[in-house]
Tab-separated table of C-alpha atoms in Angstrom:
chain	number	residue	atom	x	y	z
D	493	MET	CA	-55.667	-38.906	53.543
D	494	SER	CA	-54.485	-35.677	53.607
D	495	ILE	CA	-54.275	-33.203	57.419
D	496	THR	CA	-52.892	-30.741	55.741
D	497	SER	CA	-56.662	-28.333	55.116
D	498	PRO	CA	-58.912	-29.181	57.579
D	499	THR	CA	-61.857	-27.945	57.316
D	500	THR	CA	-62.725	-27.905	61.596
D	501	GLY	CA	-59.109	-28.876	63.596
D	502	LYS	CA	-58.399	-32.360	64.887
D	503	VAL	CA	-55.821	-33.519	67.227
D	504	TRP	CA	-53.942	-36.929	66.051
D	505	LEU	CA	-51.897	-38.962	68.916
D	506	VAL	CA	-50.021	-40.800	67.150
D	507	GLY	CA	-47.330	-43.170	68.497
D	508	ALA	CA	-43.357	-43.266	67.310
D	509	GLY	CA	-42.605	-46.526	68.580
D	510	PRO	CA	-39.133	-47.290	70.524
D	511	GLY	CA	-37.158	-45.635	68.367
D	512	ASP	CA	-36.542	-47.220	65.005
D	513	PRO	CA	-38.184	-44.948	61.922
D	514	ASP	CA	-39.089	-48.896	60.380
D	515	LEU	CA	-41.347	-49.877	63.422
D	516	LEU	CA	-43.671	-46.964	62.515
D	517	THR	CA	-46.794	-47.999	61.247
D	518	LEU	CA	-48.065	-46.596	57.796
D	519	ARG	CA	-50.323	-44.083	59.370
D	520	ALA	CA	-48.323	-42.958	61.600
D	521	ALA	CA	-45.396	-42.143	58.992
D	522	ARG	CA	-48.190	-40.607	56.167
D	523	LEU	CA	-49.613	-38.319	59.118
D	524	VAL	CA	-45.644	-37.434	60.178
D	525	MET	CA	-44.745	-36.562	56.626
D	526	GLN	CA	-47.612	-34.325	55.968
D	527	ALA	CA	-48.471	-32.070	59.219
D	528	ARG	CA	-47.566	-28.793	59.147
D	529	LEU	CA	-47.948	-29.190	63.141
D	530	ILE	CA	-45.943	-31.896	65.406
D	531	VAL	CA	-45.782	-31.383	69.272
D	532	HIS	CA	-43.231	-34.166	70.104
D	533	ASP	CA	-42.349	-35.619	73.098
D	534	GLY	CA	-38.342	-35.468	74.101
D	535	LEU	CA	-37.747	-39.258	73.269
D	536	VAL	CA	-39.033	-39.555	69.494
D	537	ASP	CA	-35.848	-40.292	67.257
D	538	PRO	CA	-34.454	-37.349	65.714
D	539	ALA	CA	-35.047	-39.328	62.496
D	540	ILE	CA	-38.316	-39.669	62.623
D	541	LEU	CA	-38.652	-35.788	63.149
D	542	ALA	CA	-36.580	-35.732	60.061
D	543	LEU	CA	-39.546	-37.080	58.140
D	544	ALA	CA	-41.832	-33.849	58.584
D	545	ARG	CA	-42.031	-31.616	55.777
D	546	ALA	CA	-39.782	-28.522	55.478
D	547	ASP	CA	-42.572	-25.945	56.277
D	548	ALA	CA	-43.430	-27.858	59.621
D	549	ARG	CA	-43.497	-26.373	63.232
D	550	LEU	CA	-42.175	-29.006	65.526
D	551	ILE	CA	-42.659	-28.094	69.083
D	552	SER	CA	-40.781	-30.307	71.570
D	553	VAL	CA	-42.660	-30.711	74.997
D	554	ALA	CA	-39.976	-33.036	76.037
D	555	LYS	CA	-39.699	-34.343	79.960
D	556	ARG	CA	-36.923	-35.747	81.993
D	557	ARG	CA	-37.197	-36.475	85.674
D	558	SER	CA	-37.863	-33.202	88.034
D	559	ARG	CA	-37.629	-31.338	84.372
D	560	HIS	CA	-40.179	-30.496	81.818
D	561	THR	CA	-40.275	-27.916	79.221
D	562	MET	CA	-43.454	-27.951	79.682
D	563	PRO	CA	-46.043	-28.944	82.126
D	564	GLN	CA	-48.926	-31.125	81.274
D	565	ASP	CA	-51.553	-29.195	81.813
D	566	GLU	CA	-50.409	-26.818	78.962
D	567	ILE	CA	-49.463	-29.595	76.585
D	568	ASN	CA	-53.120	-30.062	77.033
D	569	ALA	CA	-54.265	-26.270	76.464
D	570	LEU	CA	-51.949	-26.069	73.777
D	571	LEU	CA	-53.419	-28.953	71.728
D	572	VAL	CA	-56.652	-27.608	71.776
D	573	ARG	CA	-56.035	-24.210	71.089
D	574	GLU	CA	-54.395	-25.139	68.204
D	575	ALA	CA	-56.973	-27.443	67.233
D	576	LEU	CA	-59.420	-25.052	67.944
D	577	ALA	CA	-57.553	-22.405	65.790
D	578	GLY	CA	-58.837	-24.705	62.900
D	579	GLY	CA	-55.202	-26.641	63.122
D	580	ALA	CA	-54.293	-30.327	62.122
D	581	VAL	CA	-51.938	-30.994	64.961
D	582	VAL	CA	-49.841	-34.239	65.553
D	583	ARG	CA	-49.146	-34.892	69.005
D	584	LEU	CA	-45.961	-37.300	68.767
D	585	LYS	CA	-45.097	-39.616	71.622
D	586	GLY	CA	-42.938	-41.927	72.026
D	587	GLY	CA	-44.016	-45.703	71.682
D	588	ASP	CA	-47.965	-45.868	72.051
D	589	PRO	CA	-49.390	-42.942	73.427
D	590	PHE	CA	-51.696	-45.110	75.810
D	591	ILE	CA	-48.823	-46.855	77.658
D	592	PHE	CA	-47.573	-44.219	80.441
D	593	GLY	CA	-47.625	-41.497	77.580
D	594	ARG	CA	-50.148	-39.213	79.118
D	595	GLY	CA	-52.284	-39.939	76.213
D	596	GLY	CA	-55.379	-41.130	77.631
D	597	GLU	CA	-55.231	-37.193	79.691
D	598	GLU	CA	-54.688	-35.420	76.342
D	599	ALA	CA	-57.508	-37.285	74.871
D	600	GLU	CA	-59.471	-36.158	77.320
D	601	ALA	CA	-58.763	-32.771	77.312
D	602	CYS	CA	-59.335	-32.355	73.510
D	603	ARG	CA	-63.259	-34.402	74.109
D	604	ALA	CA	-63.989	-32.233	77.211
D	605	ALA	CA	-63.140	-29.263	74.458
D	606	GLY	CA	-65.209	-30.610	71.641
D	607	VAL	CA	-62.041	-31.010	69.551
D	608	PRO	CA	-61.812	-34.347	67.573
D	609	VAL	CA	-59.077	-36.535	68.078
D	610	GLU	CA	-57.717	-40.131	66.800
D	611	VAL	CA	-55.240	-42.200	68.727
D	612	VAL	CA	-52.694	-43.373	66.114
D	613	PRO	CA	-51.229	-46.901	67.924
D	614	GLY	CA	-46.963	-47.480	68.325
D	615	ILE	CA	-45.397	-49.987	69.060
D	616	SER	CA	-44.458	-50.007	72.287
D	617	ALA	CA	-40.987	-49.678	73.970
D	618	ALA	CA	-41.498	-52.626	76.275
D	619	ILE	CA	-42.414	-55.190	73.111
D	620	GLY	CA	-40.072	-53.332	70.836
D	621	GLY	CA	-36.888	-53.143	72.745
D	622	ALA	CA	-38.128	-57.187	74.056
D	623	ALA	CA	-38.211	-57.974	70.330
D	624	ALA	CA	-35.018	-56.440	69.199
D	625	ALA	CA	-33.010	-57.580	72.317
D	626	LEU	CA	-34.637	-61.761	71.110
D	627	MET	CA	-36.712	-61.814	74.624
D	628	PRO	CA	-40.098	-62.859	74.610
D	629	LEU	CA	-42.192	-61.575	77.100
D	630	THR	CA	-44.307	-64.566	77.615
D	631	HIS	CA	-43.044	-68.342	76.400
D	632	ARG	CA	-44.651	-71.382	76.833
D	633	ARG	CA	-41.550	-72.578	78.810
D	634	ALA	CA	-41.468	-69.372	80.938
D	635	ALA	CA	-43.468	-66.805	81.367
D	636	SER	CA	-48.020	-66.490	80.565
D	637	VAL	CA	-47.947	-63.370	82.114
D	638	VAL	CA	-46.451	-60.065	81.704
D	639	SER	CA	-46.741	-56.626	83.315
D	640	PHE	CA	-46.600	-53.054	82.645
D	641	VAL	CA	-45.467	-50.902	85.573
D	642	ALA	CA	-43.850	-46.871	86.009
D	643	GLY	CA	-41.010	-46.857	88.473
D	644	GLN	CA	-41.235	-43.050	88.769
D	645	CYS	CA	-44.784	-42.890	89.870
D	646	LYS	CA	-45.123	-41.049	93.547
D	647	GLY	CA	-45.735	-43.215	96.261
D	648	LEU	CA	-43.435	-45.966	94.887
D	649	SER	CA	-43.328	-47.853	97.890
D	650	GLU	CA	-47.261	-47.984	98.488
D	651	GLN	CA	-47.707	-49.589	95.235
D	652	ASN	CA	-48.641	-52.909	95.324
D	653	TRP	CA	-46.917	-55.329	93.010
D	654	ALA	CA	-46.817	-58.263	94.947
D	655	GLY	CA	-47.978	-61.063	92.241
D	656	LEU	CA	-46.448	-59.008	88.802
D	657	ALA	CA	-43.488	-60.797	89.235
D	658	GLY	CA	-41.310	-64.416	89.335
D	659	GLN	CA	-41.959	-67.829	88.527
D	660	GLY	CA	-43.964	-67.771	85.303
D	661	ARG	CA	-44.103	-64.110	84.738
D	662	THR	CA	-42.370	-61.078	83.356
D	663	LEU	CA	-42.729	-57.704	84.685
D	664	VAL	CA	-41.403	-54.644	82.774
D	665	ILE	CA	-40.797	-51.485	84.599
D	666	TYR	CA	-41.040	-47.956	82.684
D	667	MET	CA	-38.689	-44.811	84.296
D	668	GLY	CA	-36.850	-47.060	86.667
D	669	LEU	CA	-33.693	-46.014	86.425
D	670	ALA	CA	-33.358	-43.383	89.089
D	671	THR	CA	-35.435	-45.738	91.676
D	672	ALA	CA	-33.601	-48.614	90.310
D	673	GLU	CA	-32.326	-49.458	94.060
D	674	ALA	CA	-35.640	-48.866	95.363
D	675	ILE	CA	-37.371	-51.006	93.379
D	676	THR	CA	-34.734	-53.881	93.900
D	677	GLU	CA	-35.714	-53.766	97.597
D	678	LYS	CA	-39.351	-53.383	97.310
D	679	LEU	CA	-39.621	-56.516	95.100
D	680	ILE	CA	-36.693	-58.134	96.787
D	681	ALA	CA	-39.365	-57.679	100.233
D	682	ASP	CA	-42.361	-59.062	98.291
D	683	GLY	CA	-40.899	-62.067	98.196
D	684	LEU	CA	-38.756	-62.280	94.690
D	685	SER	CA	-35.437	-63.981	95.174
D	686	PRO	CA	-32.741	-61.792	94.451
D	687	GLU	CA	-31.433	-64.074	91.794
D	688	MET	CA	-34.505	-63.360	89.740
D	689	PRO	CA	-32.447	-62.516	86.262
D	690	VAL	CA	-33.231	-58.792	84.769
D	691	ALA	CA	-32.614	-57.030	81.898
D	692	VAL	CA	-32.062	-53.185	81.392
D	693	ILE	CA	-32.850	-52.308	77.339
D	694	GLU	CA	-31.076	-49.109	76.712
D	695	ASN	CA	-31.756	-46.855	72.808
D	696	ALA	CA	-34.197	-50.110	72.362
D	697	THR	CA	-34.263	-50.904	68.452
D	698	ARG	CA	-31.616	-47.948	68.156
D	699	PRO	CA	-28.132	-48.437	66.647
D	700	ALA	CA	-26.876	-48.133	70.259
D	701	MET	CA	-29.027	-50.062	71.783
D	702	ARG	CA	-27.852	-52.118	74.846
D	703	VAL	CA	-28.974	-55.005	76.691
D	704	LEU	CA	-27.094	-55.266	80.036
D	705	ARG	CA	-28.240	-57.983	82.358
D	706	ALA	CA	-27.540	-58.755	86.247
D	707	PRO	CA	-29.569	-60.684	89.204
D	708	LEU	CA	-32.283	-58.646	91.047
D	709	ALA	CA	-29.694	-57.823	93.969
D	710	GLY	CA	-27.430	-55.954	91.515
D	711	LEU	CA	-29.861	-54.238	89.036
D	712	ALA	CA	-28.963	-50.806	90.686
D	713	ASP	CA	-25.356	-51.549	90.751
D	714	LEU	CA	-25.655	-51.841	86.973
D	715	VAL	CA	-27.946	-49.199	86.154
D	716	THR	CA	-24.672	-47.127	87.836
D	717	ARG	CA	-22.051	-48.980	86.504
D	718	HIS	CA	-22.780	-48.573	82.959
D	719	LYS	CA	-24.201	-45.697	83.198
D	720	VAL	CA	-27.632	-46.268	81.352
D	721	LYS	CA	-29.327	-43.169	80.055
D	722	SER	CA	-32.774	-42.748	79.452
D	723	PRO	CA	-34.599	-44.548	77.237
D	724	ALA	CA	-34.480	-47.568	78.833
D	725	VAL	CA	-37.074	-50.452	80.173
D	726	ILE	CA	-36.283	-52.795	82.960
D	727	VAL	CA	-37.452	-56.584	82.397
D	728	ILE	CA	-37.744	-58.746	85.371
D	729	GLY	CA	-37.958	-62.156	84.658
D	730	GLU	CA	-36.815	-66.046	83.434
D	731	VAL	CA	-37.279	-64.265	79.760
D	732	THR	CA	-34.375	-62.305	80.497
D	733	ALA	CA	-31.852	-64.800	81.092
D	734	ASP	CA	-29.004	-65.251	78.391
D	735	THR	CA	-30.343	-69.456	78.072
D	736	GLN	CA	-33.250	-68.318	76.768
D	737	THR	CA	-31.676	-65.478	73.897
D	738	GLU	CA	-29.653	-68.186	73.266
D	739	GLN	CA	-32.613	-71.237	72.690
D	740	LEU	CA	-34.259	-68.495	70.577
D	741	ARG	CA	-31.239	-67.695	68.194
D	742	ALA	CA	-30.637	-71.514	68.044
D	743	LEU	CA	-34.753	-72.031	66.703
D	744	ALA	CA	-33.917	-69.186	64.376
D	745	LEU	CA	-30.737	-70.034	62.682
D	746	GLU	CA	-32.302	-74.097	62.793
D	747	ALA	CA	-35.365	-72.271	60.961
D	748	THR	CA	-33.576	-71.341	58.302
D	749	LYS	CA	-31.718	-74.163	57.468
């Protein structure tokens, strides 16, 4: 597979995974190493960008709360413009392109402009982070349903999360640090126990990874007290309890004997 000499332009929407370069898919790693142009998010680990060829153009379109390097419509236009000029464009996105990565919007823009587009899936932040923390998002004794929601969307209070968290269910919240207090109030108002165990996974799969736990009522204080920063996901449910993690560790140890 080569993308260095395309006959027509093309965009690859590539998932960079949760952070650790070893968790890139083989296809993602090959594309990053071959690309002459990489348009990347701010959450893509520098170690992954270091895989790029020496002459590659790296364009950051990093997004932070209320502060975007480039608005989404301009990102879409950039991808289309470079591809229509005959370029092979790797759009490198943290996690998976189609899970809160706006990959769907970028794919739509490319297709509307007649630009070929291909999606290369990546390990999502939720799945990668939970695995690194030995925290199963589903478990026969704890949860048979898992839901993903965004905690930073407009109209948070109007969103209907009823039934997404509780006994037998796991709720994973992306981009929820800044709204942790509002999230707590929303879930408790929906009937969730203030004692429901919660975990915050920061810098998932990276050397600086932290897993912090608290009851739901203490989520906002946990985020503030430990100065948690993005990238981080919030996991709510019985699977986050310390006892669950210890049981898994014991089972893993037993399996090695």
